[in-house]
Backbone as ProteinMPNN parsed JSONL, in Angstrom:
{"seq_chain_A": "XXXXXXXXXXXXXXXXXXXXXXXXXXXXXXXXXXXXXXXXXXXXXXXXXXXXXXXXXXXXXXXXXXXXXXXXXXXXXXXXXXXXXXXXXXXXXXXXXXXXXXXXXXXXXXXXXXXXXXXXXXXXXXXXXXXXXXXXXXXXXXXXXXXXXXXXXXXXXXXXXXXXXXXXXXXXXXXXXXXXXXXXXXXXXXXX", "coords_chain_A": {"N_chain_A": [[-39.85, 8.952, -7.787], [-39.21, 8.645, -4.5], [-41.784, 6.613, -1.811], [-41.441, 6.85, 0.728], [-43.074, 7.006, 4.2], [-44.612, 4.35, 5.299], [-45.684, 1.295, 3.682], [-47.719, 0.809, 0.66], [-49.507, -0.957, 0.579], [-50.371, -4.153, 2.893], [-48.495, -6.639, 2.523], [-45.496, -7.838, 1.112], [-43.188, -5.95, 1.462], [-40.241, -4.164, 0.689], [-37.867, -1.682, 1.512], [-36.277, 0.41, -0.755], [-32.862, 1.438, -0.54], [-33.028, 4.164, -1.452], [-35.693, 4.563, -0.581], [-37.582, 4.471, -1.67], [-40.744, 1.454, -2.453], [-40.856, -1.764, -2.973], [-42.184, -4.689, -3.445], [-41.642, -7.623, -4.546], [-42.893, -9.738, -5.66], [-45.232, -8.596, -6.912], [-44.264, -6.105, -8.649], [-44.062, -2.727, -9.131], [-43.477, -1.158, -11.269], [-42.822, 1.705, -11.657], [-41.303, 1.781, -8.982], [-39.18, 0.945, -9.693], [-35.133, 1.187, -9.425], [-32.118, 2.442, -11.082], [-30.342, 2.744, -9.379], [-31.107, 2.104, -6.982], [-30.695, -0.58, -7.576], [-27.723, -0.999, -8.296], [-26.94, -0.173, -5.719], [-27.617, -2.514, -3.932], [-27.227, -4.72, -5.331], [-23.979, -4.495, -4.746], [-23.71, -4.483, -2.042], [-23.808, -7.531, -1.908], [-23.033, -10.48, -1.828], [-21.238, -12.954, -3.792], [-21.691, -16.442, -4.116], [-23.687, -16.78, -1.783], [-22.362, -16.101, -0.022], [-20.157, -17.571, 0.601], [-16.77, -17.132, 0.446], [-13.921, -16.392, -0.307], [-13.221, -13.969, -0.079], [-14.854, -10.846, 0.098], [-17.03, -10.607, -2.58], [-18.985, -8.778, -5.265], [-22.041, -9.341, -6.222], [-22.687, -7.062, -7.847], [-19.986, -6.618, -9.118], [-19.377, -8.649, -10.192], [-21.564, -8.415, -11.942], [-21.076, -6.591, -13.874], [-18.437, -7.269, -14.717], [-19.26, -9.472, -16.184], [-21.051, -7.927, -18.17], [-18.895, -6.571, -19.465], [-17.367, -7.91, -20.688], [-19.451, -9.096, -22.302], [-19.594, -7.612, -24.146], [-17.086, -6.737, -25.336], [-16.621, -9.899, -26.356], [-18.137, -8.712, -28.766], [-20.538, -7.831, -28.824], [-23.249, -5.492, -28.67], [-24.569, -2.313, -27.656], [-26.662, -2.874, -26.485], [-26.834, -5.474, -26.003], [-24.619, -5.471, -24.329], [-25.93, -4.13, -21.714], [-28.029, -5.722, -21.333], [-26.724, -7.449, -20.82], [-24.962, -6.612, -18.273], [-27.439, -5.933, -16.616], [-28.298, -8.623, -15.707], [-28.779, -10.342, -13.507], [-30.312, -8.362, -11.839], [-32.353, -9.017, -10.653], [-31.637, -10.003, -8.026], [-31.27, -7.958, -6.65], [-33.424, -7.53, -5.304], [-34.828, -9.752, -4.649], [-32.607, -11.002, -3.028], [-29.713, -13.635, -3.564], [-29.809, -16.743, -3.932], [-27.685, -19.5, -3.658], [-25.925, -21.05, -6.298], [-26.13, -24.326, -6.695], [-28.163, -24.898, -4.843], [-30.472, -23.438, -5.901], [-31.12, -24.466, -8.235], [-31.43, -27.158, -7.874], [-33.16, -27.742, -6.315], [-36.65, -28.218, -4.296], [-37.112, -26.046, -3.113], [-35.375, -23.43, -4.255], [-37.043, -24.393, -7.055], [-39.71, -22.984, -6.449], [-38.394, -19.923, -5.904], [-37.109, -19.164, -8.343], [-39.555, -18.887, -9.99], [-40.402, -16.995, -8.668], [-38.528, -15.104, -9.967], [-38.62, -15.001, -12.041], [-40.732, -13.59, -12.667], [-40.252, -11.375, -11.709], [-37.953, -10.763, -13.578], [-38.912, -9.99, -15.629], [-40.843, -8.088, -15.162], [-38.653, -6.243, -15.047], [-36.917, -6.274, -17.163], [-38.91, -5.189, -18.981], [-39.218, -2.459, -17.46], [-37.065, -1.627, -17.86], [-36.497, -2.143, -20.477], [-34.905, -3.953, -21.244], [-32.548, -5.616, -22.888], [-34.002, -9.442, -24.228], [-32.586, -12.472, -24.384], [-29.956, -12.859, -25.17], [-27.58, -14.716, -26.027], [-24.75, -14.781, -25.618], [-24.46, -13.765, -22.968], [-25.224, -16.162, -20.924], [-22.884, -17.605, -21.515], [-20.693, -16.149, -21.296], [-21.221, -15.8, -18.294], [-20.966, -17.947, -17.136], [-17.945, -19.03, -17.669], [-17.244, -16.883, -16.486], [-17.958, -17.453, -14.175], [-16.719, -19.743, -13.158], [-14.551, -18.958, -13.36], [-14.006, -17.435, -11.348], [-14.767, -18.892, -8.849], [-12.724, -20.202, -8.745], [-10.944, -18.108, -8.064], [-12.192, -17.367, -5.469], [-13.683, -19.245, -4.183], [-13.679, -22.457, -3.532], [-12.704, -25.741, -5.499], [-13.086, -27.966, -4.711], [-14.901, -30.091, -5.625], [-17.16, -31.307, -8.353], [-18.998, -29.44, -10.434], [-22.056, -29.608, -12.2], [-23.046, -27.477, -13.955], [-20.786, -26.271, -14.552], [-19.568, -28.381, -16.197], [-17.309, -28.519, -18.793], [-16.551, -26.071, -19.167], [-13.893, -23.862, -19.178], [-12.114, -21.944, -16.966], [-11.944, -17.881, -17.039], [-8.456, -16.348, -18.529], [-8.24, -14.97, -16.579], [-7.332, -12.298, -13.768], [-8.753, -11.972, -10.775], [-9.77, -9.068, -8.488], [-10.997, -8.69, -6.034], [-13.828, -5.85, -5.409], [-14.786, -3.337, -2.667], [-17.586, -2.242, -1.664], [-18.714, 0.376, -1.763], [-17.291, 1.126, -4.125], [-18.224, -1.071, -5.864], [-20.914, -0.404, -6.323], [-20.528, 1.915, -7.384], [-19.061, 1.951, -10.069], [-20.717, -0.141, -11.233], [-23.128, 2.068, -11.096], [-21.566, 3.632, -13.125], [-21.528, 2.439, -15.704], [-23.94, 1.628, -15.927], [-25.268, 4.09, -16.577], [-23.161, 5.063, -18.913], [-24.022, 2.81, -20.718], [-26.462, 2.85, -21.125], [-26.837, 5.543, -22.162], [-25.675, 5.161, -24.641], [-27.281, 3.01, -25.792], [-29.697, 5.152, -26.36], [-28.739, 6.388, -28.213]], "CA_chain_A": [[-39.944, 9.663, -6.514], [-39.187, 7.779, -3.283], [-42.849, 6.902, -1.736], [-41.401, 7.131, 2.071], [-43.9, 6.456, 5.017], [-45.228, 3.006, 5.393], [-45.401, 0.35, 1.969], [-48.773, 1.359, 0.063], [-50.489, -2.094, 0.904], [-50.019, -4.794, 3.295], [-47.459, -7.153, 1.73], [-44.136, -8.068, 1.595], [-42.705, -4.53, 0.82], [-38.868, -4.021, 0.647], [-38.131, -0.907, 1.812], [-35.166, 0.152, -0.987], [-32.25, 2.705, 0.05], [-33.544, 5.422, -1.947], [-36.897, 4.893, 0.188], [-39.315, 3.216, -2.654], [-41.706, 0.023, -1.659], [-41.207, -2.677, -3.853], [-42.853, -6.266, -3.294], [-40.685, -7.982, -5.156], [-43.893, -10.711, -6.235], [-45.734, -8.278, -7.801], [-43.596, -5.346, -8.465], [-44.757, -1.453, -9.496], [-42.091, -0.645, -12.581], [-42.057, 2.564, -11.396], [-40.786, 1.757, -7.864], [-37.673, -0.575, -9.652], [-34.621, 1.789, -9.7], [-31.252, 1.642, -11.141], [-29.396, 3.202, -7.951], [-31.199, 0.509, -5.855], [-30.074, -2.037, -8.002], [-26.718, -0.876, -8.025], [-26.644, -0.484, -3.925], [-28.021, -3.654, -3.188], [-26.144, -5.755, -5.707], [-23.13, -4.27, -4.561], [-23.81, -5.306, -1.007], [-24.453, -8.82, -1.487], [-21.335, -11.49, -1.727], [-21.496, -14.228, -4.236], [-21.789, -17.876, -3.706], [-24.653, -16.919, -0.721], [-21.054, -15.392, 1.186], [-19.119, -18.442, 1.122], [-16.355, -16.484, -0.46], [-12.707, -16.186, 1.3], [-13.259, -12.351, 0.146], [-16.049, -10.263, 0.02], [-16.804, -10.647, -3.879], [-20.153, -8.648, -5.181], [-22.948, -9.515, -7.547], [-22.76, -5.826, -8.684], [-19.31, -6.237, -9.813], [-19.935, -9.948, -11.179], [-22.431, -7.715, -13.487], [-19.605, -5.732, -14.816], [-17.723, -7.913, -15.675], [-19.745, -10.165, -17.19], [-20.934, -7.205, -19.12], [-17.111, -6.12, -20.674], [-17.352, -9.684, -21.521], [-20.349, -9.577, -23.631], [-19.032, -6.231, -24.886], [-15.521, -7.454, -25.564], [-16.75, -10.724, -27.474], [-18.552, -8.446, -30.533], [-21.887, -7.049, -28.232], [-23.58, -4.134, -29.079], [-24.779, -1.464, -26.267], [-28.297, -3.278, -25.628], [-26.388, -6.861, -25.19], [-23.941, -5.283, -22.502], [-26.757, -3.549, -20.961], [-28.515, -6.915, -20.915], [-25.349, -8.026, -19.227], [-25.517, -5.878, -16.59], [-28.57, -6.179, -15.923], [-29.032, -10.077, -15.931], [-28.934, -10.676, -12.023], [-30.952, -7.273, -11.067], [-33.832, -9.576, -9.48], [-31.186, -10.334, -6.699], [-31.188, -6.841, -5.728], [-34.827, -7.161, -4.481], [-34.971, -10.934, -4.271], [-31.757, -11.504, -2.906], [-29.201, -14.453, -4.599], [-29.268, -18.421, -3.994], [-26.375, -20.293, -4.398], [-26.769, -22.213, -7.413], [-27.1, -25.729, -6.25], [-29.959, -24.429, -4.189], [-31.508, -22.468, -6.989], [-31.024, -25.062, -9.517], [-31.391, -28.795, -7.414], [-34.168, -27.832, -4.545], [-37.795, -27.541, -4.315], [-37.093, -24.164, -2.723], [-35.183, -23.411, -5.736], [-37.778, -24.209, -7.776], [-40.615, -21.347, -5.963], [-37.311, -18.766, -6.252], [-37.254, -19.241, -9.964], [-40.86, -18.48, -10.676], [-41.096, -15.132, -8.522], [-37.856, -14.571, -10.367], [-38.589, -14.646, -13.627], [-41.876, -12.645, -12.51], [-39.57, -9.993, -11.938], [-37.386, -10.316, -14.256], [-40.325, -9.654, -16.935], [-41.187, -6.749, -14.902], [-37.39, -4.971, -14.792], [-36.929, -6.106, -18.343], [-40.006, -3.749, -19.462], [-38.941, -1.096, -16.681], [-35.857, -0.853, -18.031], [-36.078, -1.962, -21.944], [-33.647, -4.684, -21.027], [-32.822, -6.739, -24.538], [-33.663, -10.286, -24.057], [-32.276, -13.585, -24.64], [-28.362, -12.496, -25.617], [-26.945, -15.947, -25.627], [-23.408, -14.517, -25.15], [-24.652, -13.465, -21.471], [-25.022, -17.53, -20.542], [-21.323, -18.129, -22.145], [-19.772, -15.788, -20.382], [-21.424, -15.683, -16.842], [-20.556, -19.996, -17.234], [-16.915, -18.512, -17.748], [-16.917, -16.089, -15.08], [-18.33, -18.376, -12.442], [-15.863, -20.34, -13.402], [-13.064, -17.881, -12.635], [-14.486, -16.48, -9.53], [-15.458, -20.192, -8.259], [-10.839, -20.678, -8.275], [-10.339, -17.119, -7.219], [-12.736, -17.041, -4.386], [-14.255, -20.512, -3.12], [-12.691, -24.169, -3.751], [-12.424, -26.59, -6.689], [-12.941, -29.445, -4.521], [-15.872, -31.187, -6.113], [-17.413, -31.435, -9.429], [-19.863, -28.938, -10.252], [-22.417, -30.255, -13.111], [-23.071, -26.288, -14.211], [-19.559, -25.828, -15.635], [-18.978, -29.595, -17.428], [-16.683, -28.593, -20.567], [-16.825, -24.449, -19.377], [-12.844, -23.039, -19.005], [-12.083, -20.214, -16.233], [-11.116, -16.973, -18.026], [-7.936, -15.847, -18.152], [-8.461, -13.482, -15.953], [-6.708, -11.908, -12.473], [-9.84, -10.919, -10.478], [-9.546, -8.356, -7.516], [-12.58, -7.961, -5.202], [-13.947, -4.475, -5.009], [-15.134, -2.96, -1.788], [-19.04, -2.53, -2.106], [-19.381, 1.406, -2.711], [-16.481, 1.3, -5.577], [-18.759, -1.738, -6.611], [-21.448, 0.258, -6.769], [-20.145, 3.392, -8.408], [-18.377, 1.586, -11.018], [-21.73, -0.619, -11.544], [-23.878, 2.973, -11.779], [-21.235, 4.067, -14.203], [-21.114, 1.481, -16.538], [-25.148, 2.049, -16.719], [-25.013, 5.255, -17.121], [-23.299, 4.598, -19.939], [-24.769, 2.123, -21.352], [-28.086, 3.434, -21.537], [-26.739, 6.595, -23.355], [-25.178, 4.583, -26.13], [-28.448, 2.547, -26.137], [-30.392, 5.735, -26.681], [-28.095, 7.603, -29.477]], "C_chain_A": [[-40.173, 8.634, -5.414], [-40.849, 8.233, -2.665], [-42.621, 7.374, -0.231], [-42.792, 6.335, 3.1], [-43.617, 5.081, 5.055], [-45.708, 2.809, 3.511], [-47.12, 0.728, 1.791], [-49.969, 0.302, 0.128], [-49.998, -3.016, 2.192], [-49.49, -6.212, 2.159], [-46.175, -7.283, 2.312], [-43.322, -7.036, 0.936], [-41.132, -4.773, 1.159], [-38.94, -2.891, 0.447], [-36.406, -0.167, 0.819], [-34.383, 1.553, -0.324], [-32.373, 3.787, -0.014], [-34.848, 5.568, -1.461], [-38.014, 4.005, -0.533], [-39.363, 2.135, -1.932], [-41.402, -0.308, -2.695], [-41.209, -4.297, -3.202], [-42.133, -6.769, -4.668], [-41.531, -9.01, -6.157], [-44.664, -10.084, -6.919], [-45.496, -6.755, -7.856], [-44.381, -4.07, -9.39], [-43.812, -1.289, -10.612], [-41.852, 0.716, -12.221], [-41.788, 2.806, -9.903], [-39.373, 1.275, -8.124], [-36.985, 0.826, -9.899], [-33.463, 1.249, -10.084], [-30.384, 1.832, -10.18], [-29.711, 2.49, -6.941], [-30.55, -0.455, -6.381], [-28.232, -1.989, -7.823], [-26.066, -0.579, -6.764], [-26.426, -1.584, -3.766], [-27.244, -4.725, -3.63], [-24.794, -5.731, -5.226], [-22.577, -4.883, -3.14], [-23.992, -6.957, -0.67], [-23.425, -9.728, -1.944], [-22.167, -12.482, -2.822], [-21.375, -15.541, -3.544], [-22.224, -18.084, -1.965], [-23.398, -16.526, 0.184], [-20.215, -16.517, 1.589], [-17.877, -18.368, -0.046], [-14.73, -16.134, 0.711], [-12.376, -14.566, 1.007], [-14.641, -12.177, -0.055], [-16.353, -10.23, -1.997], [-18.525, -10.227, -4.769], [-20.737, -9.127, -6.334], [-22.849, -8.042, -8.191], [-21.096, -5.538, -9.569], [-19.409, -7.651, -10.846], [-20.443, -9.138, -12.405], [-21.668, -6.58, -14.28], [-19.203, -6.165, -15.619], [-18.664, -8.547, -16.741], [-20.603, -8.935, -18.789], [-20.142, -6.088, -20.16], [-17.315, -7.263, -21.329], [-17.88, -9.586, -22.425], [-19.738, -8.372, -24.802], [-18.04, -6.569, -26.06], [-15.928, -8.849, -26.734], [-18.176, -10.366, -28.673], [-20.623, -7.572, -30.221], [-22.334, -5.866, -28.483], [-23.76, -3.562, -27.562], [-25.803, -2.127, -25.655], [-27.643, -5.287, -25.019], [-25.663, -6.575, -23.538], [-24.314, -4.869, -21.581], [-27.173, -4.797, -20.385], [-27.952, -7.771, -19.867], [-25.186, -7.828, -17.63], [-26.515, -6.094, -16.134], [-28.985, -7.559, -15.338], [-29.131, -10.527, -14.569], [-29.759, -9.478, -10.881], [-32.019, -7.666, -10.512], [-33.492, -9.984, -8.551], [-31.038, -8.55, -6.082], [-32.524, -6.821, -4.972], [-35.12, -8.72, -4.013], [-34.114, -11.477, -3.42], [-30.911, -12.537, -4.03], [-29.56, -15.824, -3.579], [-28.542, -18.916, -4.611], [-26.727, -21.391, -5.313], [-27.108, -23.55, -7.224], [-28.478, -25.335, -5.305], [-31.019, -23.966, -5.33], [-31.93, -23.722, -7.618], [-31.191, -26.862, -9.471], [-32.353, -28.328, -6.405], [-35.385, -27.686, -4.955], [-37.738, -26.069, -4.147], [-36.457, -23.338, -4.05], [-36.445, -23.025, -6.999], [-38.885, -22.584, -7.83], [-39.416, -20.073, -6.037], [-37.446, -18.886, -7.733], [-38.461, -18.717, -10.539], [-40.742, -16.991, -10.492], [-39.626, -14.743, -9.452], [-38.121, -14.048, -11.67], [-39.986, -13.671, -13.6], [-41.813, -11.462, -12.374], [-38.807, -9.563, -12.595], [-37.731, -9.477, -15.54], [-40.541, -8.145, -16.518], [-39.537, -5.715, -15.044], [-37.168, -5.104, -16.261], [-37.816, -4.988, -18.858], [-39.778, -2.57, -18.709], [-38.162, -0.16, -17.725], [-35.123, -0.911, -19.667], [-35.014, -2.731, -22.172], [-33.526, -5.903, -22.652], [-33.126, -7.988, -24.162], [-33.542, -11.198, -25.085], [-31.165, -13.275, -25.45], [-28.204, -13.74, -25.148], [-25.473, -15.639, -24.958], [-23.431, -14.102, -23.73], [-24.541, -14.565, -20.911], [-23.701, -17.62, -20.828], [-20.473, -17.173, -21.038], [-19.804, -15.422, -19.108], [-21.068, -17.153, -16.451], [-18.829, -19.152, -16.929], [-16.03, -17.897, -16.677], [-17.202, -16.502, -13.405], [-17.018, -19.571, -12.375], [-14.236, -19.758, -12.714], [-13.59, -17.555, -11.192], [-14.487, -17.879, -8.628], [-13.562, -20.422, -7.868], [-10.563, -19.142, -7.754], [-10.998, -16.734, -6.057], [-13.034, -18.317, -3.513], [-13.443, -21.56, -3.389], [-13.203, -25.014, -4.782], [-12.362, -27.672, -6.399], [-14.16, -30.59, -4.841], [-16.677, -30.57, -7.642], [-18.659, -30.411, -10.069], [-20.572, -29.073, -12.154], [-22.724, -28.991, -14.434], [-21.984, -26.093, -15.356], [-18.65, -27.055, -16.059], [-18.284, -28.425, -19.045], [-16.525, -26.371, -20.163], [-14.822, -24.266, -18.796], [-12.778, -21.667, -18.18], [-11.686, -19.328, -17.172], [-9.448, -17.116, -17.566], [-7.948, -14.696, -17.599], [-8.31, -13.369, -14.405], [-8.125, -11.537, -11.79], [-9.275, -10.404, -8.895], [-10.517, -8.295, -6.62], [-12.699, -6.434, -4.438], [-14.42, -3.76, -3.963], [-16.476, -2.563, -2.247], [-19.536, -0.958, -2.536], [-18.399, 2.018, -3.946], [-17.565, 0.332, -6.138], [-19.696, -1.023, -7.097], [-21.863, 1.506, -7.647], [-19.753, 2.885, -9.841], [-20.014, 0.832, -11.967], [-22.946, 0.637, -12.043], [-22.924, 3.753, -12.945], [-21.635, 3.665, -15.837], [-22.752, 0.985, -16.799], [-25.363, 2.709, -17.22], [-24.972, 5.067, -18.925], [-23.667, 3.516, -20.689], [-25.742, 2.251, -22.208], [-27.634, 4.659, -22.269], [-26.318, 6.231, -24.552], [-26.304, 3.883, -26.31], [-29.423, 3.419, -26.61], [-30.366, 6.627, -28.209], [-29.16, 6.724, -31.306]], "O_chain_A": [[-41.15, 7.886, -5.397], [-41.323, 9.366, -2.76], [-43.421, 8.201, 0.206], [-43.355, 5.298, 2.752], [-42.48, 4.651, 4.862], [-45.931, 3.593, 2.588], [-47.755, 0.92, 2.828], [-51.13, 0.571, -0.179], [-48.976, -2.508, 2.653], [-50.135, -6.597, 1.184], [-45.774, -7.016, 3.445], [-42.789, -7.297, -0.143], [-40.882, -5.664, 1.97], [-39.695, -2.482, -0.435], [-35.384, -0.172, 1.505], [-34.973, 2.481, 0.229], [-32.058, 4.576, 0.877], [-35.386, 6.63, -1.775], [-38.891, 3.226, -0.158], [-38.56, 1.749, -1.083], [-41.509, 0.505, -3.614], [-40.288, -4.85, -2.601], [-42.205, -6.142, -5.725], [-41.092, -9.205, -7.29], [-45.101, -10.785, -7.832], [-46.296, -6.034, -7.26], [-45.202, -4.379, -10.253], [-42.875, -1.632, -9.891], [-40.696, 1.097, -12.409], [-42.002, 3.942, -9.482], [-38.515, 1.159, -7.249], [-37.671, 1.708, -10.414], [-33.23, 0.066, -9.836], [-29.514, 0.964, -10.098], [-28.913, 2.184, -6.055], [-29.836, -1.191, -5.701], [-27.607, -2.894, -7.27], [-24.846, -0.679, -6.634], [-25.295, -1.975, -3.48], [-26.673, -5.529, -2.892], [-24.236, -6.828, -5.199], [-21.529, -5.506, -2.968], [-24.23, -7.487, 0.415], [-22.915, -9.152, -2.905], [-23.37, -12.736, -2.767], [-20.944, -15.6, -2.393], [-21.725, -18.843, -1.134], [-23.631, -16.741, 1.373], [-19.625, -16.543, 2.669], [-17.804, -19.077, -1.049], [-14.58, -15.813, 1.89], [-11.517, -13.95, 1.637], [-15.461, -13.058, -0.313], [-15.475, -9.588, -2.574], [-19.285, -11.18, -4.942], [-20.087, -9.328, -7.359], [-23.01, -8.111, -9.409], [-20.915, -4.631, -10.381], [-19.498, -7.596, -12.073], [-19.954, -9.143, -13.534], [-21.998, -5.914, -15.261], [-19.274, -5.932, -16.825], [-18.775, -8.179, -17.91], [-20.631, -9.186, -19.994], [-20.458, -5.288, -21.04], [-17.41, -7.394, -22.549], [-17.335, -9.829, -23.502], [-19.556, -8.459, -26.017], [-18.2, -6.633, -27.279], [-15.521, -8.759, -27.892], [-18.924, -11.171, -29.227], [-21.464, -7.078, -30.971], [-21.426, -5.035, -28.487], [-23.303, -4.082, -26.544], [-25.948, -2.059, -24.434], [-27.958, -5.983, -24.054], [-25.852, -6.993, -22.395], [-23.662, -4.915, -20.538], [-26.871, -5.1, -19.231], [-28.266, -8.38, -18.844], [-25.234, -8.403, -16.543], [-26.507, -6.548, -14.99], [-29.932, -7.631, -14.555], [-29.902, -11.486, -14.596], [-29.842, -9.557, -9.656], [-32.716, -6.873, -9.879], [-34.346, -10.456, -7.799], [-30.637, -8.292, -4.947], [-32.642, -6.055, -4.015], [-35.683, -8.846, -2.926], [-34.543, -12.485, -2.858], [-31.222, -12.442, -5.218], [-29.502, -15.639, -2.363], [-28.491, -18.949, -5.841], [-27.522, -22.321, -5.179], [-28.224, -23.974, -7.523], [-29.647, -25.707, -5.413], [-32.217, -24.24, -5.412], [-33.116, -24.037, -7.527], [-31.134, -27.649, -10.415], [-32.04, -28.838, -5.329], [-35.507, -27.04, -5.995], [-38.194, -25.17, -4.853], [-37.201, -22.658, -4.757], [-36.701, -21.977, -7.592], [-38.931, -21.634, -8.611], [-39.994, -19.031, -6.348], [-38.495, -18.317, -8.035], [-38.377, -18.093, -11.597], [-40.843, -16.077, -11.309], [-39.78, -13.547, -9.697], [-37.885, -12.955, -12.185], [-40.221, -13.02, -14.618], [-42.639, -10.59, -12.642], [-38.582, -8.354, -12.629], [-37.099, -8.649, -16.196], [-40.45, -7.19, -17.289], [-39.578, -4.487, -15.125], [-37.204, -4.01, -16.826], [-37.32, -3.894, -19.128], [-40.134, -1.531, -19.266], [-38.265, 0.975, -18.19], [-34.115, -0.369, -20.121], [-34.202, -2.465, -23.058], [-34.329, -6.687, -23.158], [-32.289, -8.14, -23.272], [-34.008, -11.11, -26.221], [-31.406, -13.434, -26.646], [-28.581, -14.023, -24.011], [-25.108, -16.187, -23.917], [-22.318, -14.074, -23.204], [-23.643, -14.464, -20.074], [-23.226, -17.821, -19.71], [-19.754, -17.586, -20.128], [-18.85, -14.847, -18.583], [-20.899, -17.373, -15.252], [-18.682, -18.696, -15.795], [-14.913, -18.1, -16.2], [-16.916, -16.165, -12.256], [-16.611, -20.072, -11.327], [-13.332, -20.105, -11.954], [-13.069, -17.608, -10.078], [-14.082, -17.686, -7.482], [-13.228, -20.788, -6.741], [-9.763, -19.13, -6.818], [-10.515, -15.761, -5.479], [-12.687, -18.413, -2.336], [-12.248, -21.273, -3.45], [-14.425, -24.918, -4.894], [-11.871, -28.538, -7.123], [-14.238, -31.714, -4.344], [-16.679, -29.36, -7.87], [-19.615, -31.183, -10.131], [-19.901, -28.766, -13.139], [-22.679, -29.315, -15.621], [-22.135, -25.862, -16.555], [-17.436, -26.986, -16.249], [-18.874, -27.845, -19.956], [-16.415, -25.575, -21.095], [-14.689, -24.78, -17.685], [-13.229, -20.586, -18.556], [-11.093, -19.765, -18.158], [-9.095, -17.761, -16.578], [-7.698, -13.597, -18.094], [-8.967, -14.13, -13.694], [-8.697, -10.636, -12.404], [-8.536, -11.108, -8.207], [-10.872, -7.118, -6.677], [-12.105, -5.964, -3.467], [-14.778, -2.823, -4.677], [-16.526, -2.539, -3.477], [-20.438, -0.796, -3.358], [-18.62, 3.055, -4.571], [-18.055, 0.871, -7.13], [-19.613, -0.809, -8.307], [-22.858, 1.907, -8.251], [-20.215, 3.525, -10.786], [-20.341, 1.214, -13.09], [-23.622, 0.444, -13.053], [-23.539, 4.505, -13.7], [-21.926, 4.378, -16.797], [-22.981, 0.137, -17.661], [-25.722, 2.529, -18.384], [-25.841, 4.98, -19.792], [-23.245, 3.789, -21.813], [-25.934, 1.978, -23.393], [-28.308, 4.765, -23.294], [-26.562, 6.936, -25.531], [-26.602, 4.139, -27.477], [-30.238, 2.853, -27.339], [-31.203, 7.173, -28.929], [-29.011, 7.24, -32.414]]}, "name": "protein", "num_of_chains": 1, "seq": "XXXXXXXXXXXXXXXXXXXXXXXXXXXXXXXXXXXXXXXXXXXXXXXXXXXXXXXXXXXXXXXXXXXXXXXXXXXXXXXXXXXXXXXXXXXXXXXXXXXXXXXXXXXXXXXXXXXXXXXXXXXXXXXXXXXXXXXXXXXXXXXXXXXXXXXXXXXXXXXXXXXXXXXXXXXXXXXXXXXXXXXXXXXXXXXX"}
């Protein structure tokens, strides 16, 4: 139930579309939703928007979870899939050399994984599917020649192959629909 009003403490509240407060540093589990996550990711461009289309993290998490699907995944891996970037719906994203080469970087990484702990237990998320690393390497890979430029060396994807794969970029409330589908189900084959 959306809390509305004003955020329930002073803090750094995020106010999500469906109305809930969530402080993203020390988050309520039952404020995290999956219809926020699937808004917000949907809205937010990869590679921090330096992208010659609009290209979302909510469909990124699609794919990459057919992927895990597709190479032999059960329902709780492709869930995992999907899910594996849902701390940029409340955190936002950093472009990976930032994330992954900066001090600043570094402090993003902590509160991340501080939330990732918390949406994992929200949401019963499986962890540590290796096939989620393999094929988000893969897919950054593809997206990195169908969206941004190939003009310098990036240390991330040494020895990693783009897919074969055409990608389209989806407009942000197909991203999102397609992204609450593809929980939907998920989570009902995770429950049977």
């Amino acid at each position: 139930m959306p809390a509305g009003g004003a955020p329930p403490a002073p803090g750094p509240y995020l106010q999500t579309v469906s109305g809930r407060w969530v402080n993203p540093f020390d988050p309520d589990p039952e404020q995290l939703d999956a219809g926020d996550i699937a808004r917000a990711l949907a809205n937010q461009c990869r590679f921090g928007g330096h992208c010659r289309a609009f290209y979302s993290v909510a469909q990124h998490s699609v794919i990459v979870s057919r992927l895990v699907e597709d190479r032999g995944g059960d329902a709780d891996d492709a869930f995992a899939a999907l899910m594996h970037d849902a701390t940029e719906a409340y955190l936002g994203d950093m472009p990976h050399p930032l994330k992954h080469r900066s001090p600043l970087g570094a402090a993003f990484k902590d509160a991340e994984e501080h939330l990732e702990r918390t949406l994992r237990e929200r949401f019963a998320i499986k962890a540590d599917v290796p096939e989620i690393k393999r094929a988000d390497r893969a897919l950054l890979a593809t997206e990195r020649r169908a969206f941004s430029a190939e003009t310098w060396h990036w240390p991330e994807l040494e020895g990693v192959e783009p897919l074969d794969l055409e990608l389209e970029a989806w407009p942000p409330d197909e991203a999102a629909r397609i992204f609450a589908e593809r929980y939907a189900e998920l989570d009902a084959r995770r429950r049977r």
